[in-house]
Each structure stands twice: as structure tokens, then as C-alpha cells.
Short mmCIF file of C-alpha atoms in Angstrom, two decimals:
data_model
loop_
_atom_site.label_atom_id
_atom_site.label_comp_id
_atom_site.label_asym_id
_atom_site.label_seq_id
_atom_site.Cartn_x
_atom_site.Cartn_y
_atom_site.Cartn_z
CA MET A 44 57.04 7.25 40.50
CA PHE A 45 55.43 3.87 40.11
CA LYS A 46 52.09 5.26 41.32
CA LEU A 47 52.23 8.09 38.80
CA ASN A 48 52.75 5.58 36.00
CA TYR A 49 49.80 3.64 37.39
CA LEU A 50 47.72 6.83 37.10
CA THR A 51 48.75 7.07 33.45
CA GLN A 52 47.62 3.50 32.87
CA ILE A 53 44.25 4.28 34.45
CA LEU A 54 43.69 7.27 32.11
CA ILE A 55 44.78 5.32 29.04
CA ALA A 56 42.48 2.45 29.96
CA GLY A 57 39.66 4.95 30.40
CA ALA A 58 40.03 5.99 26.76
CA PHE A 59 38.85 2.54 25.72
CA VAL A 60 35.76 2.97 27.86
CA PHE A 61 34.70 5.87 25.64
CA ALA A 62 34.12 3.48 22.76
CA LEU A 63 31.88 1.14 24.74
CA PRO A 64 28.08 1.57 24.90
CA ALA A 65 26.65 2.53 28.26
CA ALA A 66 25.33 -0.34 30.31
CA GLN A 67 21.83 0.99 30.43
CA ALA A 68 18.91 -1.42 30.22
CA ALA A 69 15.89 -0.20 28.32
CA GLU A 70 12.61 -2.05 28.16
CA ARG A 71 11.84 -0.82 24.69
CA GLN A 72 13.49 0.90 21.76
CA LEU A 73 12.05 3.75 19.73
CA SER A 74 13.52 4.76 16.41
CA LEU A 75 12.82 8.06 14.73
CA GLY A 76 10.94 6.41 11.87
CA ASP A 77 8.75 4.46 14.29
CA ALA A 78 7.98 7.60 16.30
CA VAL A 79 6.93 9.54 13.19
CA GLN A 80 4.82 6.64 11.92
CA LEU A 81 3.07 6.20 15.27
CA ALA A 82 2.34 9.90 15.48
CA ILE A 83 0.81 9.95 12.00
CA GLU A 84 -1.25 6.83 12.61
CA ASN A 85 -2.61 8.18 15.90
CA ASP A 86 -3.37 11.69 14.65
CA PRO A 87 -7.10 12.42 15.17
CA TRP A 88 -6.86 15.40 12.84
CA GLN A 89 -6.64 13.06 9.85
CA ARG A 90 -10.02 11.55 10.69
CA GLY A 91 -11.61 14.98 10.95
CA ASN A 92 -10.03 16.04 7.67
CA GLN A 93 -11.40 12.92 5.95
CA LEU A 94 -14.88 13.62 7.31
CA GLN A 95 -14.75 17.18 6.02
CA ARG A 96 -13.76 15.93 2.60
CA GLN A 97 -16.62 13.43 2.56
CA ALA A 98 -19.03 16.15 3.65
CA LEU A 99 -17.99 18.39 0.75
CA SER A 100 -18.21 15.48 -1.70
CA SER A 101 -21.72 14.64 -0.53
CA GLN A 102 -22.68 18.30 -0.67
CA SER A 103 -21.44 18.54 -4.26
CA MET A 104 -23.71 15.64 -5.19
CA ALA A 105 -26.68 17.18 -3.42
CA VAL A 106 -26.28 20.65 -4.90
CA ASP A 107 -26.47 19.45 -8.51
CA THR A 108 -30.19 18.69 -8.38
CA LEU A 109 -33.25 20.80 -9.07
CA PRO A 110 -35.09 22.26 -6.10
CA ASP A 111 -38.11 20.30 -4.94
CA PRO A 112 -41.37 21.15 -6.73
CA VAL A 113 -43.99 23.01 -4.73
CA LEU A 114 -47.41 21.43 -4.41
CA SER A 115 -50.37 23.67 -3.50
CA MET A 116 -54.03 23.06 -2.73
CA GLY A 117 -56.77 25.64 -2.24
CA LEU A 118 -60.46 26.21 -2.03
CA LEU A 119 -61.29 29.27 -4.14
CA ASN A 120 -64.25 31.63 -4.17
CA LEU A 121 -66.30 29.89 -1.50
CA PRO A 122 -69.48 32.01 -0.87
CA THR A 123 -69.75 33.34 2.65
CA ASN A 124 -73.53 33.42 2.74
CA GLY A 125 -73.92 29.68 2.82
CA PHE A 126 -70.45 28.14 2.38
CA ALA A 127 -71.94 25.67 -0.13
CA PHE A 128 -69.47 24.26 -2.64
CA ASP A 129 -72.12 23.97 -5.36
CA GLN A 130 -73.75 27.33 -4.77
CA GLU A 131 -71.62 29.49 -7.08
CA ALA A 132 -70.13 28.62 -10.45
CA MET A 133 -66.81 30.23 -9.61
CA THR A 134 -66.19 28.07 -6.51
CA GLN A 135 -63.26 25.68 -7.18
CA LEU A 136 -61.07 23.11 -5.48
CA LYS A 137 -57.67 23.82 -6.97
CA VAL A 138 -54.55 21.63 -6.96
CA GLY A 139 -51.33 23.07 -8.40
CA ILE A 140 -47.65 22.27 -8.80
CA ALA A 141 -44.76 24.65 -9.47
CA GLN A 142 -41.12 24.05 -10.38
CA GLN A 143 -38.31 26.61 -10.24
CA PHE A 144 -35.18 26.26 -12.37
CA PRO A 145 -31.78 27.69 -11.32
CA ARG A 146 -30.15 30.55 -13.12
CA GLY A 147 -28.03 29.47 -16.05
CA ASP A 148 -25.51 26.75 -15.13
CA SER A 149 -25.35 27.68 -11.45
CA LEU A 150 -25.96 24.13 -10.20
CA ALA A 151 -23.14 22.62 -12.26
CA ILE A 152 -20.84 25.47 -11.27
CA GLN A 153 -21.65 25.03 -7.58
CA LYS A 154 -20.86 21.34 -7.92
CA ARG A 155 -17.47 22.08 -9.47
CA GLN A 156 -16.71 24.60 -6.74
CA LEU A 157 -17.43 22.11 -3.95
CA GLN A 158 -15.42 19.43 -5.73
CA GLN A 159 -12.45 21.81 -5.85
CA LEU A 160 -12.77 22.47 -2.13
CA ALA A 161 -13.04 18.74 -1.41
CA ALA A 162 -9.95 18.07 -3.53
CA LYS A 163 -7.76 20.22 -1.28
CA HIS A 164 -8.21 17.95 1.73
CA PRO A 165 -5.84 15.19 0.49
CA PHE A 166 -3.15 17.87 0.12
CA MET A 167 -3.97 19.18 3.58
CA ALA A 168 -3.55 15.62 4.90
CA GLN A 169 -0.13 15.33 3.24
CA ASP A 170 0.92 18.71 4.64
CA ARG A 171 -0.24 17.64 8.11
CA LYS A 172 1.85 14.46 7.91
CA ALA A 173 4.90 16.49 6.91
CA GLN A 174 4.31 18.90 9.80
CA ILE A 175 3.98 16.01 12.26
CA ALA A 176 7.22 14.52 10.95
CA VAL A 177 9.03 17.80 11.69
CA THR A 178 7.52 18.23 15.17
CA VAL A 179 8.09 14.63 16.24
CA SER A 180 11.61 14.65 14.80
CA GLN A 181 12.52 17.73 16.83
CA LEU A 182 11.25 16.14 20.06
CA TRP A 183 12.84 12.77 19.29
CA LEU A 184 16.18 14.40 18.53
CA ASP A 185 16.03 16.30 21.82
CA GLY A 186 15.64 13.01 23.64
CA TYR A 187 18.30 11.32 21.53
CA ALA A 188 20.82 14.12 22.15
CA ALA A 189 20.16 13.99 25.90
CA GLN A 190 20.62 10.21 25.81
CA GLN A 191 23.92 10.48 23.92
CA SER A 192 25.16 13.10 26.38
CA ILE A 193 24.12 10.91 29.31
CA GLN A 194 26.03 7.96 27.91
CA LEU A 195 29.12 10.12 27.34
CA LEU A 196 28.98 11.50 30.89
CA GLN A 197 28.45 8.05 32.36
CA GLN A 198 31.53 6.81 30.52
CA ASP A 199 33.61 9.78 31.68
CA SER A 200 32.25 9.52 35.21
CA ALA A 201 33.80 6.06 35.47
CA LEU A 202 37.12 7.52 34.34
CA PHE A 203 36.95 10.44 36.77
CA GLU A 204 35.99 8.10 39.62
CA GLN A 205 39.07 5.99 38.92
CA LEU A 206 41.13 9.16 38.75
CA ALA A 207 39.75 10.42 42.08
CA GLN A 208 40.36 7.07 43.75
CA THR A 209 43.95 7.04 42.51
CA VAL A 210 44.61 10.59 43.77
CA GLU A 211 43.09 9.75 47.16
CA SER A 212 45.29 6.66 47.36
CA GLN A 213 48.37 8.69 46.48
CA TYR A 214 47.48 11.36 49.04
CA ALA A 215 46.90 8.74 51.74
CA SER A 216 50.24 7.12 50.99
CA GLY A 217 52.02 10.43 51.43
CA GLN A 218 52.97 11.24 47.87
CA LYS A 219 54.69 14.62 48.00
CA ARG A 220 53.13 16.03 44.84
CA THR A 221 49.61 14.93 45.71
CA ARG A 222 47.87 17.60 47.77
CA GLN A 223 44.60 17.67 49.61
CA GLU A 224 43.27 20.25 47.17
CA ASP A 225 43.81 17.71 44.38
CA VAL A 226 41.55 15.24 46.20
CA VAL A 227 38.96 17.96 46.80
CA ARG A 228 39.13 19.06 43.14
CA ALA A 229 38.59 15.51 41.92
CA ASN A 230 35.56 15.02 44.20
CA VAL A 231 34.07 18.38 43.17
CA GLU A 232 34.32 17.51 39.50
CA LEU A 233 32.66 14.16 40.19
CA ALA A 234 29.80 15.97 41.95
CA ARG A 235 29.45 18.40 39.06
CA LEU A 236 29.34 15.53 36.60
CA GLN A 237 26.58 13.93 38.63
CA ASP A 238 24.64 17.20 38.59
CA ARG A 239 24.97 17.40 34.83
CA LEU A 240 23.77 13.83 34.55
CA THR A 241 20.71 14.71 36.58
CA GLN A 242 19.96 17.70 34.38
CA LEU A 243 20.38 15.68 31.21
CA GLN A 244 18.11 12.98 32.59
CA SER A 245 15.51 15.68 33.21
CA ASP A 246 15.94 16.93 29.63
CA LYS A 247 15.40 13.42 28.28
CA GLU A 248 12.29 12.91 30.40
CA THR A 249 10.91 16.27 29.26
CA ALA A 250 11.43 15.33 25.61
CA MET A 251 9.77 11.95 26.15
CA ALA A 252 6.79 13.52 27.92
CA ALA A 253 6.32 15.96 25.04
CA LEU A 254 6.71 13.11 22.55
CA SER A 255 4.17 10.91 24.31
CA GLN A 256 1.25 13.21 23.44
CA TRP A 257 1.92 12.59 19.75
CA LEU A 258 2.36 8.83 19.92
CA ALA A 259 -0.82 8.00 21.89
CA VAL A 260 0.06 4.31 22.15
CA GLU A 261 -0.79 1.89 24.95
CA ASP A 262 1.26 1.93 28.16
CA MET A 263 2.62 5.41 27.61
CA ALA A 264 3.84 5.39 31.22
CA GLY A 265 6.90 3.54 30.00
CA ILE A 266 7.96 6.46 27.84
CA VAL A 267 7.44 9.06 30.53
CA ASN A 268 9.15 6.87 33.13
CA ASN A 269 12.30 6.83 31.03
CA ASP A 270 12.50 3.15 30.12
CA VAL A 271 12.72 3.90 26.41
CA GLU A 272 15.95 3.90 24.48
CA PHE A 273 16.15 6.18 21.46
CA VAL A 274 17.71 4.21 18.62
CA LEU A 275 18.93 5.81 15.40
CA ASP A 276 18.71 3.02 12.83
CA GLN A 277 19.89 3.04 9.22
CA GLY A 278 16.53 4.22 7.94
CA ASP A 279 16.62 7.18 10.31
CA GLU A 280 20.14 8.06 9.23
CA ARG A 281 19.01 8.07 5.61
CA LEU A 282 16.05 10.23 6.57
CA LEU A 283 18.31 12.81 8.20
CA SER A 284 21.04 12.76 5.59
CA THR A 285 19.23 12.48 2.24
CA ILE A 286 19.47 16.21 1.64
CA GLU A 287 23.17 16.56 2.23
CA ALA A 288 23.72 18.14 -1.19
CA SER A 289 26.06 21.04 -0.54
CA GLN A 290 24.70 24.54 -0.99
CA LYS A 291 27.42 26.37 -2.88
CA GLY A 292 27.07 29.83 -4.24
CA ALA A 293 23.95 31.96 -4.32
CA PHE A 294 20.58 30.55 -3.32
CA ASP A 295 18.72 29.52 -6.49
CA ARG A 296 15.25 30.95 -5.79
CA GLN A 297 13.86 29.89 -9.17
CA TYR A 298 14.95 26.29 -8.72
CA TYR A 299 13.58 25.94 -5.21
CA GLY A 300 10.51 27.96 -6.16
CA GLN A 301 9.63 25.25 -8.67
CA ILE A 302 10.01 22.60 -5.99
CA LEU A 303 7.91 24.54 -3.49
CA SER A 304 5.19 25.14 -6.07
CA ASN A 305 4.33 21.45 -5.77
CA HIS A 306 4.31 21.44 -1.97
CA PRO A 307 1.08 20.05 -0.42
CA ALA A 308 0.36 23.33 1.38
CA VAL A 309 0.69 25.25 -1.89
CA GLN A 310 -1.41 22.72 -3.77
CA ALA A 311 -4.13 22.94 -1.12
CA LEU A 312 -4.14 26.72 -1.55
CA ASN A 313 -4.30 26.24 -5.34
CA GLN A 314 -7.53 24.29 -4.87
CA THR A 315 -8.94 27.14 -2.79
CA ILE A 316 -7.91 29.61 -5.52
CA SER A 317 -9.63 27.48 -8.16
CA ALA A 318 -12.76 27.38 -6.01
CA GLY A 319 -12.60 31.19 -5.73
CA GLN A 320 -12.33 31.57 -9.50
CA ILE A 321 -15.32 29.29 -9.93
CA GLY A 322 -17.08 31.51 -7.41
CA VAL A 323 -16.73 34.38 -9.89
CA GLU A 324 -18.46 32.25 -12.53
CA LEU A 325 -21.18 31.44 -10.04
CA GLU A 326 -21.85 35.10 -9.30
CA GLN A 327 -21.96 35.86 -13.01
CA GLN A 328 -24.84 33.41 -13.37
CA LYS A 329 -26.97 35.87 -11.41
CA TYR A 330 -27.23 37.93 -14.58
CA GLN A 331 -29.24 35.07 -16.08
CA PRO A 332 -33.04 35.03 -15.64
CA GLN A 333 -34.60 32.48 -13.34
CA TRP A 334 -37.40 30.46 -14.93
CA GLY A 335 -40.28 28.64 -13.37
CA VAL A 336 -43.28 26.67 -14.59
CA ASN A 337 -46.57 25.97 -12.88
CA ALA A 338 -49.68 23.94 -13.62
CA SER A 339 -52.94 23.62 -11.77
CA TYR A 340 -56.24 21.80 -12.00
CA ALA A 341 -59.43 23.34 -10.59
CA MET A 342 -62.47 21.17 -9.95
CA ARG A 343 -66.00 22.59 -9.76
CA ALA A 344 -69.11 20.91 -8.36
CA ASP A 345 -72.36 20.40 -10.28
CA ASP A 346 -74.83 23.23 -9.92
CA GLN A 347 -77.80 22.98 -7.61
CA ALA A 348 -79.96 21.82 -10.55
CA GLY A 349 -77.66 18.87 -11.09
CA GLN A 350 -76.05 20.13 -14.27
CA SER A 351 -72.33 19.48 -14.67
CA ARG A 352 -69.82 22.31 -14.61
CA ALA A 353 -66.55 22.13 -16.53
CA ASP A 354 -63.29 21.85 -14.56
CA PHE A 355 -60.37 24.18 -15.28
CA PHE A 356 -56.73 23.44 -16.18
CA SER A 357 -54.10 26.16 -16.04
CA VAL A 358 -50.43 26.29 -17.01
CA GLY A 359 -47.99 29.15 -16.80
CA VAL A 360 -44.39 30.26 -16.96
CA SER A 361 -42.64 32.73 -14.63
CA VAL A 362 -39.33 34.52 -15.00
CA ASP A 363 -37.54 37.10 -12.94
CA LEU A 364 -35.53 39.60 -14.94
CA PRO A 365 -32.29 40.96 -13.43
CA LEU A 366 -32.76 44.45 -14.83
CA PHE A 367 -31.32 46.49 -11.97
CA THR A 368 -27.82 45.06 -11.58
CA ASN A 369 -25.80 48.09 -10.51
CA GLN A 370 -26.07 47.50 -6.74
CA ARG A 371 -26.53 43.73 -6.63
CA GLN A 372 -25.11 41.51 -9.38
CA ASP A 373 -22.31 43.88 -10.39
CA LYS A 374 -21.12 44.32 -6.81
CA ALA A 375 -21.40 40.60 -6.07
CA VAL A 376 -19.25 39.71 -9.10
CA GLN A 377 -16.76 42.40 -8.19
CA ALA A 378 -16.51 41.09 -4.62
CA ALA A 379 -15.94 37.54 -5.89
CA LYS A 380 -13.12 38.77 -8.15
CA TYR A 381 -11.48 40.63 -5.28
CA GLN A 382 -11.69 37.51 -3.13
CA ALA A 383 -10.10 35.37 -5.86
CA GLU A 384 -7.26 37.87 -6.29
CA SER A 385 -6.67 38.02 -2.55
CA LEU A 386 -6.17 34.24 -2.55
CA LYS A 387 -3.53 34.60 -5.26
CA THR A 388 -1.77 37.18 -3.09
CA GLU A 389 -1.92 34.74 -0.18
CA LYS A 390 -0.19 32.13 -2.36
CA ARG A 391 2.57 34.55 -3.30
CA LEU A 392 3.12 35.40 0.35
CA LEU A 393 3.19 31.71 1.26
CA LEU A 394 5.79 30.91 -1.39
CA ARG A 395 7.88 33.93 -0.40
CA ASN A 396 7.81 32.87 3.25
CA MET A 397 8.67 29.26 2.42
CA LEU A 398 11.55 30.34 0.19
CA SER A 399 12.89 32.58 2.94
CA GLN A 400 12.74 29.78 5.52
CA LEU A 401 14.31 27.30 3.10
CA GLU A 402 17.18 29.67 2.34
CA SER A 403 17.74 30.25 6.05
CA LEU A 404 17.72 26.52 6.81
CA LEU A 405 20.17 25.74 4.02
CA SER A 406 22.48 28.45 5.33
CA GLN A 407 22.17 27.14 8.90
CA ARG A 408 22.94 23.61 7.75
CA GLN A 409 26.07 24.76 5.93
CA ARG A 410 27.32 26.67 8.97
CA LEU A 411 26.63 23.70 11.26
CA ALA A 412 28.40 21.39 8.81
CA ASP A 413 31.41 23.74 8.88
CA ARG A 414 31.39 23.71 12.68
CA LEU A 415 31.23 19.92 12.78
CA ALA A 416 34.12 19.67 10.34
CA ASN A 417 36.13 22.09 12.49
CA TYR A 418 35.39 20.10 15.64
CA ASP A 419 36.37 16.81 14.00
CA ALA A 420 39.45 18.10 12.24
CA SER A 421 40.81 20.57 14.77
CA ILE A 422 39.07 21.23 18.07
CA LEU A 423 38.58 17.69 19.39
CA PRO A 424 42.02 16.39 18.34
CA GLN A 425 43.71 19.44 19.85
CA MET A 426 41.67 19.21 23.06
CA HIS A 427 42.64 15.56 23.37
CA GLU A 428 46.25 16.39 22.63
CA GLN A 429 46.20 19.11 25.27
CA ALA A 430 44.71 16.71 27.84
CA GLU A 431 47.39 14.16 27.06
CA ALA A 432 50.11 16.81 27.29
CA GLU A 433 48.87 17.93 30.72
CA LEU A 434 48.84 14.33 31.88
CA THR A 435 52.34 13.74 30.56
CA ALA A 436 53.59 16.87 32.29
CA TYR A 437 51.96 15.82 35.55
CA THR A 438 53.42 12.33 35.45
CA SER A 439 56.84 13.88 34.74
CA ASN A 440 56.61 16.11 37.84
CA ASN A 441 56.35 19.19 35.58
CA GLY A 442 52.59 19.79 35.78
CA ASP A 443 49.72 20.34 38.16
CA PHE A 444 46.87 17.94 38.85
CA GLY A 445 44.37 20.82 38.56
CA GLU A 446 45.52 21.41 34.99
CA VAL A 447 44.98 17.73 34.23
CA MET A 448 41.40 17.98 35.51
CA ARG A 449 40.73 21.21 33.63
CA ALA A 450 42.02 19.73 30.39
CA ARG A 451 39.90 16.60 30.79
CA ILE A 452 36.79 18.65 31.62
CA ALA A 453 37.41 20.92 28.61
CA GLU A 454 37.73 17.89 26.36
CA LEU A 455 34.49 16.47 27.77
CA ASN A 456 32.70 19.80 27.23
CA SER A 457 33.88 19.89 23.64
CA ARG A 458 32.57 16.40 22.99
CA LEU A 459 29.23 17.35 24.53
CA GLU A 460 29.13 20.50 22.42
CA ARG A 461 29.71 18.42 19.30
CA ILE A 462 26.67 16.32 20.18
CA LEU A 463 24.58 19.49 20.38
CA ILE A 464 25.90 20.80 17.06
CA ALA A 465 25.23 17.47 15.34
CA THR A 466 21.72 17.44 16.81
CA LYS A 467 21.04 20.97 15.56
CA LYS A 468 22.16 19.92 12.09
CA GLN A 469 19.85 16.88 12.19
CA LYS A 470 16.99 19.13 13.29
CA VAL A 471 17.65 21.44 10.37
CA ASN A 472 17.64 18.46 8.00
CA ALA A 473 14.34 17.27 9.48
CA HIS A 474 12.88 20.75 8.94
CA LEU A 475 14.21 20.87 5.39
CA GLN A 476 12.36 17.64 4.71
CA TYR A 477 9.09 19.51 5.22
CA PHE A 478 9.81 22.18 2.62
CA LEU A 479 11.00 19.68 0.01
CA VAL A 480 8.01 17.34 0.30
CA GLN A 481 6.17 16.98 -3.01
CA ALA A 482 2.40 16.69 -3.26
CA LYS A 483 0.82 13.48 -4.45
CA PRO A 484 -2.65 13.25 -6.00
CA SER A 485 -3.56 10.14 -3.99
CA ASP A 486 -3.93 9.74 -0.22
CA ASN A 487 -2.43 6.26 -0.42
CA GLN A 488 0.86 7.47 -1.83
CA GLN A 489 3.49 8.82 0.48
CA SER A 490 4.95 12.23 -0.09
CA LYS A 491 8.07 12.08 -2.22
CA LEU A 492 11.15 14.06 -1.34
CA VAL A 493 12.61 15.76 -4.39
CA LEU A 494 16.24 16.58 -3.83
CA GLY A 495 18.22 19.17 -5.65
CA GLU A 496 21.91 19.54 -6.19
CA GLN A 497 23.53 22.81 -7.04
#
């Protein structure tokens, strides 16, 4: 009976091990905030986006200038029977210059259109940062969940090892209630725990390998080789819990629609829509005539008698008249209007899709929060109580060692399941962050998260 009480002491002592951090040395620590920041800073897309914006800005400056004048030179009416410049009075050396003017205000309108297209790139950059934050957060949380599960299994492995050693000792000493199958069962469970540890280690390494392509920092071998510890600091906890406002009642589409209307992706599309509307104005300028002016100076040589001939100066104006507009200007304006309307439809579809995803995420978060509350309030306490009851029955010669092991394994599985549920909820929160990001007019300002409470 003394040995059975000793077994009880071992299990009770193991409960204190659960509260201790795993003795796992890590060469470096990586918080969620640091991972997101590194990914944003090392994103080559941002450089390309900035170059595209600069290209459009330069193009808008270049387009608002008159076309280059055309200089012409010619030798006119040269006689073919002698090719003498002074033979005929009509022979001239003519120098001319011509300048075309654009239709209406087309240059200023083109400039405004390009400026609108350039203005969407800061919003695209903000949207890209928000997308990176979601992607990196998902990968980081995968690694963090695997790490938490590893630590939990390592703690329980120590407890199960002590339990197996105690059962083996009891069996070797000839305890009547300790059977060989109890020893085998304890060793099998230890082997299964080791297999789960191996799988979780693989999951963590997979998450780190996927994460490494976003960070692009020096000595990335350290991350892939699993010498990084995922650390959830206070800033990360605030990041994942700032939108914990409960979603009660029906989903308020109007309220969240107003929030989403200022999302960077929507604002970028608004700039494209504005550029399309300006495109309609640009096509309408084709109804305006296009003017041009030209001037020329023609020099004549003295005649063969030595008498001077007068030079000629000419000036003129040209204009093309858009008289036949049925198949050209009218259709071009109509096409531009259709294109502008199609962009508005694209915006409506984008907002509808974002609202649908946001509603789904809020519902998922509420269900996951309910599951976590159920685990904390009911499942885990009852699983622990059941494990303790099986142990008490076993130590009182009224239970079976197999039931003790099953109860402990079930409790461990429940604790691991809670880690997965909590991770899913954190992933949902990270995804919600993307939809609630608010656009800023400046690249230097960070996106602001506008939170709503029902």
C-alpha cells in the first residue's frame, strides 16, 4: 500500500511540472510583431510599387506639355534642265515651322488622370502591408501553437516516464495488482507521446520554413534549423485581442460597410474609378477641333542679271473638324462610360465580398470563444476531475491502471485541443485586423484599426 501512495505522490508532483516552462534553449526569440515588421521591411513588392508610382507621377508631368514643333526645310521648284538656283524666279529655299495644339483641355485632363492613378499606389502599399500582416501572423501562430503543444507534451512526458518507472518498480517487486500489461501500456503511451512530439516538431519546422521566405533576414538557417523560440509579448497580445468586442445580435452591414468603405483596397479602387471617370472627359475632348499653326520663310536667289528677287514669308492656320462622329467619337465616349461603370460594379462586388468574409469571421470568432469558455469552465475541469477519480480508485484497489492511463491521455488531448482552438481564434482575430484597417493618405502613417462595438 505504501508503494501505491508513492505513486499518488508522483502524480501530484507532476501537476506542478505543468506550470513550469520547458527547459528548451533557443538562440533567438521572435515575437509576432517583430515577424510582421521584418516581413514588411523586406518586402520587394513595396519598392516596385513605389517605382510605379514615381513613373506615373513623372508621366503626368510629361503629358502636360505641348508636342514638339516640327521644323521643315526644302528646296522648291528647282529646274531640271540646269539645276541652277538662280535660273528660275520660282526656285526657293524654304524653311518652315509648325506647331500642333491638343484638342480642348485634353492635356490637363490626361495629367489629372495619371495623378489619380499614381495616387492609388499609397493605398495599394497599405493594403499590401495589411495582407502581409495576415499571412505572417497565420504562419507565426502555426509555429507558436506547435511550440506550445511541444512544451505541454514534454512536461507530460516527464510525468508519464515517472509513472512508467513506478509501475515497472511495482511489477518487479511483485505487487499483486500490478500486471505486465500495465507496464506494456505505460511504455506504449510513452512511445506514442514521443511520436506526437516528433510530428509537432515537424509542424513547427514547416511553419518556420514558410515564415523564413517572408522575413529574408541574415542567417535564416537558424530559423529553419529550429533554434528560434516564438514569444508572444504584450504587444502581440494586444494585437490579437484588440477586436474582442462581442458580436451580439444581427450583423450590422451598414456599420461595417462604412468601415470597409475606407479600407485601403477600396480606396485604391476608388482612385481607379476616378481615373475612369476622367477618361470619359478625355474622350469627350475628341469632339473639339485640333488647331495648328505654321510659318515659313522662302529665300530666292538674285536673277542671272544680278537683280535682287524678293523673299517670301508665309503663315497659316490648320484645323481638323470632327464632323463624322457617329462611328468614332461617339463610340469612344460610350466605351469609356461603360468602362467607368464596370469599375463601380467591381467596387460593389469587392465590398460585398469583404462584408461576407467579415461576417463569417465574426461568427467564427464567437463560436471559438464559446468553445474556449466551455473548455475552461467545463471540459478541462471535468477531465482533470475524472483523471483524479481514476487515480483515487486505483490507489484504493478499486480501479484499473489502464483506466488511469486513459484518463490522463484524455486530459492531455483536451489540453492540446484547447491550444488549437485558441490558435484558431487568434488566427481569426489576425484576419479580422485586415478587414478593419483604415486607409491613410500618407505612406508614413501606419494604418489605423477602427474598432466597433455593437
